[in-house]
Amino acid sequence: MLFRSREDHIVPLEAGGHPTDPHNLFPQPDVDAVVKDRDENQAHDDVCSGRKTLVGAQSWIVARWTH
């Protein structure tokens, strides 16, 4: 079975990720998109509510989405 992918940001733009830095881009399988989007929204909510610092949210995303 062939899986499709799309270019995505490791650290999302709404959490301060760089839009064009090659180190912040990766080919995300489409099947992961819903889960990654949910994590991005969680990071955004955590920063806005004060539960996490911006750096903390960025680190959390990187830890979950880089292998």
MMTF fields as JSON, N, C-alpha, C and O atoms, coordinates in Angstrom:
{
  "mmtfVersion": "1.0.0",
  "mmtfProducer": "UNKNOWN",
  "numBonds": 267,
  "numAtoms": 268,
  "numGroups": 67,
  "numChains": 1,
  "numModels": 1,
  "chainsPerModel": [1],
  "groupsPerChain": [67],
  "chainIdList": ["A"],
  "bondAtomList": [4, 2, 8, 6, 12, 10, 16, 14, 20, 18, 24, 22, 28, 26, 32, 30, 36, 34, 40, 38, 44, 42, 48, 46, 52, 50, 56, 54, 60, 58, 64, 62, 68, 66, 72, 70, 76, 74, 80, 78, 84, 82, 88, 86, 92, 90, 96, 94, 100, 98, 104, 102, 108, 106, 112, 110, 116, 114, 120, 118, 124, 122, 128, 126, 132, 130, 136, 134, 140, 138, 144, 142, 148, 146, 152, 150, 156, 154, 160, 158, 164, 162, 168, 166, 172, 170, 176, 174, 180, 178, 184, 182, 188, 186, 192, 190, 196, 194, 200, 198, 204, 202, 208, 206, 212, 210, 216, 214, 220, 218, 224, 222, 228, 226, 232, 230, 236, 234, 240, 238, 244, 242, 248, 246, 252, 250, 256, 254, 260, 258, 264, 262],
  "bondOrderList": [1, 1, 1, 1, 1, 1, 1, 1, 1, 1, 1, 1, 1, 1, 1, 1, 1, 1, 1, 1, 1, 1, 1, 1, 1, 1, 1, 1, 1, 1, 1, 1, 1, 1, 1, 1, 1, 1, 1, 1, 1, 1, 1, 1, 1, 1, 1, 1, 1, 1, 1, 1, 1, 1, 1, 1, 1, 1, 1, 1, 1, 1, 1, 1, 1, 1],
  "groupList": [{"groupName": "MET", "atomNameList": ["N", "CA", "C", "O"], "elementList": ["N", "C", "C", "O"], "formalChargeList": [0, 0, 0, 0], "bondAtomList": [1, 0, 2, 1, 3, 2], "bondOrderList": [1, 1, 2], "singleLetterCode": "M", "chemCompType": "L-PEPTIDE LINKING"}, {"groupName": "LEU", "atomNameList": ["N", "CA", "C", "O"], "elementList": ["N", "C", "C", "O"], "formalChargeList": [0, 0, 0, 0], "bondAtomList": [1, 0, 2, 1, 3, 2], "bondOrderList": [1, 1, 2], "singleLetterCode": "L", "chemCompType": "L-PEPTIDE LINKING"}, {"groupName": "PHE", "atomNameList": ["N", "CA", "C", "O"], "elementList": ["N", "C", "C", "O"], "formalChargeList": [0, 0, 0, 0], "bondAtomList": [1, 0, 2, 1, 3, 2], "bondOrderList": [1, 1, 2], "singleLetterCode": "F", "chemCompType": "L-PEPTIDE LINKING"}, {"groupName": "ARG", "atomNameList": ["N", "CA", "C", "O"], "elementList": ["N", "C", "C", "O"], "formalChargeList": [0, 0, 0, 0], "bondAtomList": [1, 0, 2, 1, 3, 2], "bondOrderList": [1, 1, 2], "singleLetterCode": "R", "chemCompType": "L-PEPTIDE LINKING"}, {"groupName": "SER", "atomNameList": ["N", "CA", "C", "O"], "elementList": ["N", "C", "C", "O"], "formalChargeList": [0, 0, 0, 0], "bondAtomList": [1, 0, 2, 1, 3, 2], "bondOrderList": [1, 1, 2], "singleLetterCode": "S", "chemCompType": "L-PEPTIDE LINKING"}, {"groupName": "GLU", "atomNameList": ["N", "CA", "C", "O"], "elementList": ["N", "C", "C", "O"], "formalChargeList": [0, 0, 0, 0], "bondAtomList": [1, 0, 2, 1, 3, 2], "bondOrderList": [1, 1, 2], "singleLetterCode": "E", "chemCompType": "L-PEPTIDE LINKING"}, {"groupName": "ASP", "atomNameList": ["N", "CA", "C", "O"], "elementList": ["N", "C", "C", "O"], "formalChargeList": [0, 0, 0, 0], "bondAtomList": [1, 0, 2, 1, 3, 2], "bondOrderList": [1, 1, 2], "singleLetterCode": "D", "chemCompType": "L-PEPTIDE LINKING"}, {"groupName": "HIS", "atomNameList": ["N", "CA", "C", "O"], "elementList": ["N", "C", "C", "O"], "formalChargeList": [0, 0, 0, 0], "bondAtomList": [1, 0, 2, 1, 3, 2], "bondOrderList": [1, 1, 2], "singleLetterCode": "H", "chemCompType": "L-PEPTIDE LINKING"}, {"groupName": "ILE", "atomNameList": ["N", "CA", "C", "O"], "elementList": ["N", "C", "C", "O"], "formalChargeList": [0, 0, 0, 0], "bondAtomList": [1, 0, 2, 1, 3, 2], "bondOrderList": [1, 1, 2], "singleLetterCode": "I", "chemCompType": "L-PEPTIDE LINKING"}, {"groupName": "VAL", "atomNameList": ["N", "CA", "C", "O"], "elementList": ["N", "C", "C", "O"], "formalChargeList": [0, 0, 0, 0], "bondAtomList": [1, 0, 2, 1, 3, 2], "bondOrderList": [1, 1, 2], "singleLetterCode": "V", "chemCompType": "L-PEPTIDE LINKING"}, {"groupName": "PRO", "atomNameList": ["N", "CA", "C", "O"], "elementList": ["N", "C", "C", "O"], "formalChargeList": [0, 0, 0, 0], "bondAtomList": [1, 0, 2, 1, 3, 2], "bondOrderList": [1, 1, 2], "singleLetterCode": "P", "chemCompType": "L-PEPTIDE LINKING"}, {"groupName": "ALA", "atomNameList": ["N", "CA", "C", "O"], "elementList": ["N", "C", "C", "O"], "formalChargeList": [0, 0, 0, 0], "bondAtomList": [1, 0, 2, 1, 3, 2], "bondOrderList": [1, 1, 2], "singleLetterCode": "A", "chemCompType": "L-PEPTIDE LINKING"}, {"groupName": "GLY", "atomNameList": ["N", "CA", "C", "O"], "elementList": ["N", "C", "C", "O"], "formalChargeList": [0, 0, 0, 0], "bondAtomList": [1, 0, 2, 1, 3, 2], "bondOrderList": [1, 1, 2], "singleLetterCode": "G", "chemCompType": "PEPTIDE LINKING"}, {"groupName": "THR", "atomNameList": ["N", "CA", "C", "O"], "elementList": ["N", "C", "C", "O"], "formalChargeList": [0, 0, 0, 0], "bondAtomList": [1, 0, 2, 1, 3, 2], "bondOrderList": [1, 1, 2], "singleLetterCode": "T", "chemCompType": "L-PEPTIDE LINKING"}, {"groupName": "ASN", "atomNameList": ["N", "CA", "C", "O"], "elementList": ["N", "C", "C", "O"], "formalChargeList": [0, 0, 0, 0], "bondAtomList": [1, 0, 2, 1, 3, 2], "bondOrderList": [1, 1, 2], "singleLetterCode": "N", "chemCompType": "L-PEPTIDE LINKING"}, {"groupName": "GLN", "atomNameList": ["N", "CA", "C", "O"], "elementList": ["N", "C", "C", "O"], "formalChargeList": [0, 0, 0, 0], "bondAtomList": [1, 0, 2, 1, 3, 2], "bondOrderList": [1, 1, 2], "singleLetterCode": "Q", "chemCompType": "L-PEPTIDE LINKING"}, {"groupName": "LYS", "atomNameList": ["N", "CA", "C", "O"], "elementList": ["N", "C", "C", "O"], "formalChargeList": [0, 0, 0, 0], "bondAtomList": [1, 0, 2, 1, 3, 2], "bondOrderList": [1, 1, 2], "singleLetterCode": "K", "chemCompType": "L-PEPTIDE LINKING"}, {"groupName": "CYS", "atomNameList": ["N", "CA", "C", "O"], "elementList": ["N", "C", "C", "O"], "formalChargeList": [0, 0, 0, 0], "bondAtomList": [1, 0, 2, 1, 3, 2], "bondOrderList": [1, 1, 2], "singleLetterCode": "C", "chemCompType": "L-PEPTIDE LINKING"}, {"groupName": "TRP", "atomNameList": ["N", "CA", "C", "O"], "elementList": ["N", "C", "C", "O"], "formalChargeList": [0, 0, 0, 0], "bondAtomList": [1, 0, 2, 1, 3, 2], "bondOrderList": [1, 1, 2], "singleLetterCode": "W", "chemCompType": "L-PEPTIDE LINKING"}],
  "groupTypeList": [0, 1, 2, 3, 4, 3, 5, 6, 7, 8, 9, 10, 1, 5, 11, 12, 12, 7, 10, 13, 6, 10, 7, 14, 1, 2, 10, 15, 10, 6, 9, 6, 11, 9, 9, 16, 6, 3, 6, 5, 14, 15, 11, 7, 6, 6, 9, 17, 4, 12, 3, 16, 13, 1, 9, 12, 11, 15, 4, 18, 8, 9, 11, 3, 18, 13, 7],
  "groupIdList": [1, 2, 3, 4, 5, 6, 7, 8, 9, 10, 11, 12, 13, 14, 15, 16, 17, 18, 19, 20, 21, 22, 23, 24, 25, 26, 27, 28, 29, 30, 31, 32, 33, 34, 35, 36, 37, 38, 39, 40, 41, 42, 43, 44, 45, 46, 47, 48, 49, 50, 51, 52, 53, 54, 55, 56, 57, 58, 59, 60, 61, 62, 63, 64, 65, 66, 67],
  "secStructList": [7, 7, 7, 7, 3, 3, 3, 3, 3, 1, 1, 7, 4, 4, 4, 6, 7, 7, 1, 1, 7, 4, 4, 4, 3, 3, 3, 3, 3, 4, 4, 4, 2, 2, 2, 2, 2, 2, 2, 2, 2, 2, 2, 2, 2, 2, 2, 2, 2, 6, 1, 1, 7, 2, 2, 2, 2, 2, 2, 2, 2, 2, 2, 2, 2, 7, 7],
  "xCoordList": [0.842, 0.0, 0.892, 1.872, 0.567, 1.32, 0.658, -0.54, 1.447, 0.928, 1.316, 2.438, 0.4, 0.656, 1.195, 0.934, 1.957, 2.477, 2.403, 2.19, 2.585, 2.597, 3.696, 4.082, 4.192, 5.201, 4.507, 3.473, 5.084, 4.507, 5.627, 6.803, 5.247, 6.194, 6.28, 5.256, 7.486, 7.642, 7.093, 6.179, 7.657, 7.1, 6.1, 6.491, 4.823, 3.814, 4.025, 4.596, 3.557, 3.711, 3.07, 3.616, 1.923, 1.232, 1.956, 1.588, 2.993, 3.822, 5.227, 6.174, 5.36, 6.641, 7.575, 8.744, 7.098, 7.948, 8.266, 7.449, 9.445, 9.873, 9.166, 9.12, 8.617, 7.834, 8.634, 8.098, 9.91, 10.658, 11.985, 12.672, 12.358, 13.612, 13.532, 12.633, 14.457, 14.411, 14.477, 13.998, 15.065, 15.115, 13.761, 13.573, 12.807, 11.472, 10.445, 9.244, 10.89, 9.981, 10.242, 11.382, 9.167, 9.318, 8.148, 7.077, 8.343, 7.232, 6.329, 6.705, 5.158, 4.213, 3.25, 2.56, 3.197, 2.191, 0.788, 0.483, -0.052, -1.426, -2.151, -2.996, -1.826, -2.516, -2.206, -2.971, -1.09, -0.722, -1.286, -1.19, -1.867, -2.257, -3.249, -3.102, -4.233, -5.242, -4.619, -4.928, -3.752, -3.114, -2.168, -2.158, -1.371, -0.433, -1.204, -0.818, -2.283, -3.098, -3.654, -3.708, -4.06, -4.569, -3.463, -3.704, -2.253, -1.123, -0.775, -0.456, -0.835, -0.558, -1.567, -1.202, -2.825, -3.864, -3.669, -3.89, -3.258, -3.005, -1.847, -1.923, -0.785, 0.364, -0.054, 0.328, -0.824, -1.317, -2.155, -1.957, -3.084, -3.938, -3.123, -3.395, -2.123, -1.288, -0.511, -0.378, -0.002, 0.743, -0.201, 0.1, -1.331, -2.269, -2.858, -3.172, -3.009, -3.578, -2.521, -2.858, -1.235, -0.16, 0.261, 1.093, -0.303, 0.09, 1.498, 2.181, 1.942, 3.295, 3.864, 3.135, 5.176, 5.849, 5.904, 5.665, 6.217, 6.346, 7.458, 7.288, 8.584, 9.702, 9.296, 9.663, 8.554, 8.092, 7.172, 7.276, 6.276, 5.357, 6.123, 5.838, 7.094, 7.902, 8.67, 8.723, 9.256, 10.005, 9.102, 9.499, 7.899, 6.927, 6.586, 6.557, 6.33, 6.016, 7.198, 7.022, 8.391, 9.585, 9.786, 10.096, 9.61, 9.797, 8.777, 9.096, 7.58, 6.539, 6.64, 6.192, 7.223, 7.14, 8.475, 8.504, 9.563, 10.82, 11.282, 11.208, 11.745, 12.14, 13.574, 14.09],
  "yCoordList": [-1.175, 0.0, 1.245, 1.303, 2.208, 3.449, 4.511, 4.765, 5.133, 6.193, 7.539, 7.726, 8.453, 9.813, 10.622, 10.323, 11.658, 12.542, 13.978, 14.252, 14.881, 16.304, 16.947, 16.421, 18.061, 18.78, 19.473, 20.119, 19.331, 19.953, 20.548, 20.249, 21.38, 21.993, 21.138, 20.718, 20.879, 20.135, 20.986, 20.569, 22.184, 23.137, 23.987, 24.7, 23.92, 24.634, 26.148, 26.701, 26.788, 28.236, 28.954, 29.94, 28.474, 29.125, 28.943, 29.558, 28.091, 27.93, 28.455, 28.063, 29.344, 29.987, 29.257, 29.627, 28.234, 27.507, 28.343, 29.15, 28.149, 28.896, 28.34, 27.125, 29.218, 28.734, 28.085, 27.237, 28.459, 27.926, 27.257, 26.755, 27.236, 26.602, 25.104, 24.431, 24.569, 23.139, 22.239, 21.105, 22.734, 21.946, 21.873, 21.06, 22.715, 22.699, 22.076, 22.172, 21.449, 20.834, 19.336, 18.881, 18.586, 17.136, 16.594, 17.2, 15.45, 14.844, 14.079, 13.029, 14.611, 14.005, 13.101, 13.56, 11.814, 10.944, 11.49, 11.917, 11.471, 11.974, 11.301, 11.918, 10.034, 9.321, 9.916, 9.715, 10.647, 11.278, 12.687, 13.266, 13.245, 14.655, 14.989, 16.02, 14.163, 14.462, 14.488, 15.367, 13.538, 13.477, 14.654, 15.274, 14.969, 16.101, 17.405, 18.244, 17.586, 18.797, 18.918, 20.016, 17.816, 17.829, 18.241, 19.034, 17.711, 18.091, 19.569, 20.246, 20.071, 21.487, 22.37, 23.372, 21.99, 22.755, 22.69, 23.679, 21.534, 21.396, 22.291, 22.956, 22.313, 23.166, 24.629, 25.375, 25.034, 26.415, 26.752, 27.794, 25.877, 26.102, 26.154, 26.972, 25.283, 25.26, 26.56, 27.066, 27.099, 28.357, 29.506, 30.32, 29.566, 30.675, 30.676, 31.734, 29.491, 29.405, 29.539, 29.666, 29.511, 29.601, 28.265, 28.224, 27.165, 25.841, 25.467, 24.708, 26.004, 25.753, 27.062, 27.943, 27.168, 28.288, 27.976, 26.841, 28.975, 28.746, 27.74, 26.836, 27.891, 26.956, 25.55, 24.563, 25.46, 24.162, 23.48, 22.273, 24.244, 23.683, 23.258, 22.212, 24.068, 23.703, 22.41, 21.534, 22.287, 21.08, 19.858, 18.776, 20.029, 18.933, 18.442, 17.238, 19.377, 19.001, 18.284, 17.239, 18.834, 18.228, 16.808, 15.897, 16.623, 15.294, 14.292, 13.115, 14.739, 13.842, 13.557, 12.503, 14.476, 14.351, 14.245, 14.318, 14.078, 13.766, 12.413, 12.089, 11.649, 10.272, 10.032, 8.932],
  "zCoordList": [0.0, 0.0, 0.0, 0.742, -0.803, -0.904, -0.041, -0.164, 0.835, 1.673, 1.094, 0.624, 1.131, 0.667, 1.825, 2.991, 1.485, 2.523, 2.035, 0.854, 2.98, 2.671, 3.496, 4.54, 3.042, 3.809, 4.981, 4.811, 6.156, 7.345, 8.179, 7.974, 9.104, 10.036, 11.286, 11.826, 11.746, 12.999, 14.137, 14.847, 14.308, 15.271, 14.486, 13.562, 14.841, 14.063, 14.086, 15.026, 13.043, 12.936, 14.117, 14.612, 14.571, 15.695, 17.027, 18.028, 17.035, 18.235, 17.984, 18.667, 17.002, 16.76, 15.823, 15.715, 15.143, 14.201, 12.977, 12.534, 12.439, 11.261, 10.021, 9.83, 9.181, 8.04, 6.917, 6.204, 6.737, 5.592, 5.954, 5.064, 7.218, 7.623, 7.334, 7.838, 6.53, 6.215, 7.451, 7.417, 8.537, 9.769, 10.458, 11.363, 10.041, 10.636, 9.69, 9.941, 8.624, 7.658, 7.585, 7.68, 7.414, 7.251, 6.445, 6.424, 5.776, 5.034, 5.999, 6.519, 6.224, 7.169, 6.407, 5.497, 6.772, 6.15, 6.42, 7.533, 5.399, 5.559, 6.713, 7.361, 6.977, 8.053, 9.426, 10.369, 9.552, 10.83, 10.989, 12.071, 9.938, 9.942, 11.05, 11.708, 11.269, 12.291, 13.684, 14.488, 13.966, 15.283, 15.471, 16.534, 14.452, 14.55, 14.726, 15.541, 13.978, 14.122, 15.532, 16.086, 16.109, 17.488, 18.456, 19.366, 18.267, 19.124, 18.955, 19.933, 17.728, 17.488, 18.217, 18.831, 18.142, 18.842, 20.353, 21.052, 20.857, 22.295, 22.719, 23.753, 21.936, 22.249, 22.268, 23.169, 21.292, 21.218, 22.448, 23.073, 22.792, 23.967, 25.252, 26.131, 25.364, 26.569, 26.738, 27.852, 25.64, 25.713, 26.063, 26.936, 25.383, 25.605, 27.011, 27.555, 27.599, 28.949, 30.038, 31.215, 29.654, 30.632, 31.215, 32.121, 30.71, 31.217, 30.785, 31.473, 29.632, 29.135, 28.624, 28.169, 28.709, 28.057, 26.563, 26.151, 25.766, 24.335, 24.058, 23.241, 24.729, 24.548, 25.0, 24.363, 26.079, 26.558, 25.56, 25.34, 24.959, 23.962, 22.715, 22.132, 22.309, 21.147, 21.409, 20.546, 22.575, 22.933, 22.959, 22.527, 23.462, 23.531, 22.126, 21.873, 21.219, 19.834, 19.189, 18.562, 19.338, 18.734, 19.26, 18.492, 20.554, 21.148, 20.599, 20.431, 20.325, 19.833, 18.348, 17.897, 17.567, 16.119, 15.397, 14.169, 16.106, 15.424, 15.894, 17.079, 14.982, 15.311, 14.93, 15.129]
}
